Amino acid sequence: MNSSRLNLAPLEIALRAAAVAQFAVAILNLFLIRIMKWKPDLERAPLIIREVFRIHLVFISITLSIFGALTWRFAYEIARAPSPLTIWLAVAIGLFWLIRSAMQWLITARTIGGAMRCEP
């Protein structure tokens, strides 16, 4: 094994760990209704809201699975960044997670915090 391959090993391992994490979130997402105990709330929602929610749930899981598969399969290539395609792929997935995390923590946390303060 050449030395440049060894230098990329920690980044490649980190990318593979990120791929596994994306797969894990994709799987957990499919059980989100049960985990968060949202079934009673969803049953009270209008049918269109329930259906849109379930469709988004499945497609977010599909998207995360695709991201995980691409990250796993091309971890070495992404680590080396030999082409604009691998750079764009890494940036796109990174931006997805950056925006998603920001929304999760800034918007959802504020909404939940406000709802908790309003409860009797």
PDB file of C-alpha atoms in Angstrom, residues 10-91:
ATOM      1  CA  PRO A  10      -8.425   8.430   8.635  1.00  0.00           C
ATOM      2  CA  LEU A  11     -10.590  10.535   6.301  1.00  0.00           C
ATOM      3  CA  GLU A  12     -11.834   7.449   4.492  1.00  0.00           C
ATOM      4  CA  ILE A  13     -12.694   5.819   7.817  1.00  0.00           C
ATOM      5  CA  ALA A  14     -14.522   8.988   8.904  1.00  0.00           C
ATOM      6  CA  LEU A  15     -16.488   8.992   5.641  1.00  0.00           C
ATOM      7  CA  ARG A  16     -17.448   5.354   6.118  1.00  0.00           C
ATOM      8  CA  ALA A  17     -18.543   6.131   9.685  1.00  0.00           C
ATOM      9  CA  ALA A  18     -20.641   9.006   8.308  1.00  0.00           C
ATOM     10  CA  ALA A  19     -22.177   6.589   5.796  1.00  0.00           C
ATOM     11  CA  VAL A  20     -23.108   4.175   8.590  1.00  0.00           C
ATOM     12  CA  ALA A  21     -24.609   7.072  10.575  1.00  0.00           C
ATOM     13  CA  GLN A  22     -26.677   8.109   7.548  1.00  0.00           C
ATOM     14  CA  PHE A  23     -27.978   4.553   7.178  1.00  0.00           C
ATOM     15  CA  ALA A  24     -28.806   4.484  10.901  1.00  0.00           C
ATOM     16  CA  VAL A  25     -30.748   7.750  10.716  1.00  0.00           C
ATOM     17  CA  ALA A  26     -32.566   6.492   7.603  1.00  0.00           C
ATOM     18  CA  ILE A  27     -33.676   3.363   9.461  1.00  0.00           C
ATOM     19  CA  LEU A  28     -34.589   5.217  12.660  1.00  0.00           C
ATOM     20  CA  ASN A  29     -36.562   7.719  10.600  1.00  0.00           C
ATOM     21  CA  LEU A  30     -38.868   4.920   9.448  1.00  0.00           C
ATOM     22  CA  PHE A  31     -39.788   4.275  13.104  1.00  0.00           C
ATOM     23  CA  LEU A  32     -40.051   7.957  14.046  1.00  0.00           C
ATOM     24  CA  ILE A  33     -43.807   7.865  14.617  1.00  0.00           C
ATOM     25  CA  ARG A  34     -43.451   5.016  17.113  1.00  0.00           C
ATOM     26  CA  ILE A  35     -40.278   6.382  18.751  1.00  0.00           C
ATOM     27  CA  MET A  36     -41.769   9.853  19.272  1.00  0.00           C
ATOM     28  CA  LYS A  37     -45.215   8.430  20.178  1.00  0.00           C
ATOM     29  CA  TRP A  38     -46.854  10.555  17.480  1.00  0.00           C
ATOM     30  CA  LYS A  39     -49.518   8.042  16.423  1.00  0.00           C
ATOM     31  CA  PRO A  40     -52.372   9.620  18.454  1.00  0.00           C
ATOM     32  CA  ASP A  41     -51.467  13.088  17.153  1.00  0.00           C
ATOM     33  CA  LEU A  42     -51.282  11.862  13.560  1.00  0.00           C
ATOM     34  CA  GLU A  43     -54.630  10.084  13.873  1.00  0.00           C
ATOM     35  CA  ARG A  44     -56.236  13.406  14.842  1.00  0.00           C
ATOM     36  CA  ALA A  45     -54.663  15.209  11.870  1.00  0.00           C
ATOM     37  CA  PRO A  46     -56.523  15.492   8.563  1.00  0.00           C
ATOM     38  CA  LEU A  47     -55.943  12.627   6.125  1.00  0.00           C
ATOM     39  CA  ILE A  48     -53.919  14.775   3.692  1.00  0.00           C
ATOM     40  CA  ILE A  49     -51.532  15.812   6.487  1.00  0.00           C
ATOM     41  CA  ARG A  50     -51.075  12.183   7.576  1.00  0.00           C
ATOM     42  CA  GLU A  51     -50.379  11.030   4.033  1.00  0.00           C
ATOM     43  CA  VAL A  52     -47.947  13.870   3.264  1.00  0.00           C
ATOM     44  CA  PHE A  53     -46.169  13.213   6.569  1.00  0.00           C
ATOM     45  CA  ARG A  54     -45.785   9.487   5.835  1.00  0.00           C
ATOM     46  CA  ILE A  55     -44.629  10.105   2.255  1.00  0.00           C
ATOM     47  CA  HIS A  56     -42.016  12.606   3.458  1.00  0.00           C
ATOM     48  CA  LEU A  57     -40.912  10.153   6.137  1.00  0.00           C
ATOM     49  CA  VAL A  58     -40.276   7.441   3.547  1.00  0.00           C
ATOM     50  CA  PHE A  59     -38.590   9.720   1.039  1.00  0.00           C
ATOM     51  CA  ILE A  60     -36.288  11.263   3.635  1.00  0.00           C
ATOM     52  CA  SER A  61     -35.235   7.710   4.523  1.00  0.00           C
ATOM     53  CA  ILE A  62     -34.662   6.922   0.843  1.00  0.00           C
ATOM     54  CA  THR A  63     -32.615  10.120   0.415  1.00  0.00           C
ATOM     55  CA  LEU A  64     -30.487   9.345   3.473  1.00  0.00           C
ATOM     56  CA  SER A  65     -29.966   5.772   2.253  1.00  0.00           C
ATOM     57  CA  ILE A  66     -28.788   7.086  -1.118  1.00  0.00           C
ATOM     58  CA  PHE A  67     -26.420   9.514   0.634  1.00  0.00           C
ATOM     59  CA  GLY A  68     -25.139   6.681   2.826  1.00  0.00           C
ATOM     60  CA  ALA A  69     -24.620   4.344  -0.136  1.00  0.00           C
ATOM     61  CA  LEU A  70     -22.812   7.002  -2.175  1.00  0.00           C
ATOM     62  CA  THR A  71     -20.636   8.001   0.776  1.00  0.00           C
ATOM     63  CA  TRP A  72     -19.766   4.369   1.536  1.00  0.00           C
ATOM     64  CA  ARG A  73     -19.105   3.367  -2.054  1.00  0.00           C
ATOM     65  CA  PHE A  74     -17.038   6.427  -2.956  1.00  0.00           C
ATOM     66  CA  ALA A  75     -15.341   7.123   0.410  1.00  0.00           C
ATOM     67  CA  TYR A  76     -11.864   6.680  -1.083  1.00  0.00           C
ATOM     68  CA  GLU A  77     -12.643   8.868  -4.089  1.00  0.00           C
ATOM     69  CA  ILE A  78     -14.272  11.565  -1.942  1.00  0.00           C
ATOM     70  CA  ALA A  79     -11.247  11.562   0.376  1.00  0.00           C
ATOM     71  CA  ARG A  80      -8.924  12.062  -2.595  1.00  0.00           C
ATOM     72  CA  ALA A  81     -11.244  14.584  -4.318  1.00  0.00           C
ATOM     73  CA  PRO A  82      -9.851  13.699  -7.772  1.00  0.00           C
ATOM     74  CA  SER A  83     -12.736  15.224  -9.700  1.00  0.00           C
ATOM     75  CA  PRO A  84     -15.268  18.018  -9.417  1.00  0.00           C
ATOM     76  CA  LEU A  85     -18.008  15.376  -9.137  1.00  0.00           C
ATOM     77  CA  THR A  86     -16.665  14.024  -5.839  1.00  0.00           C
ATOM     78  CA  ILE A  87     -16.223  17.551  -4.503  1.00  0.00           C
ATOM     79  CA  TRP A  88     -19.778  18.496  -5.483  1.00  0.00           C
ATOM     80  CA  LEU A  89     -21.117  15.282  -3.977  1.00  0.00           C
ATOM     81  CA  ALA A  90     -19.349  15.875  -0.673  1.00  0.00           C
ATOM     82  CA  VAL A  91     -20.396  19.533  -0.556  1.00  0.00           C
TER      83      VAL A  91
END
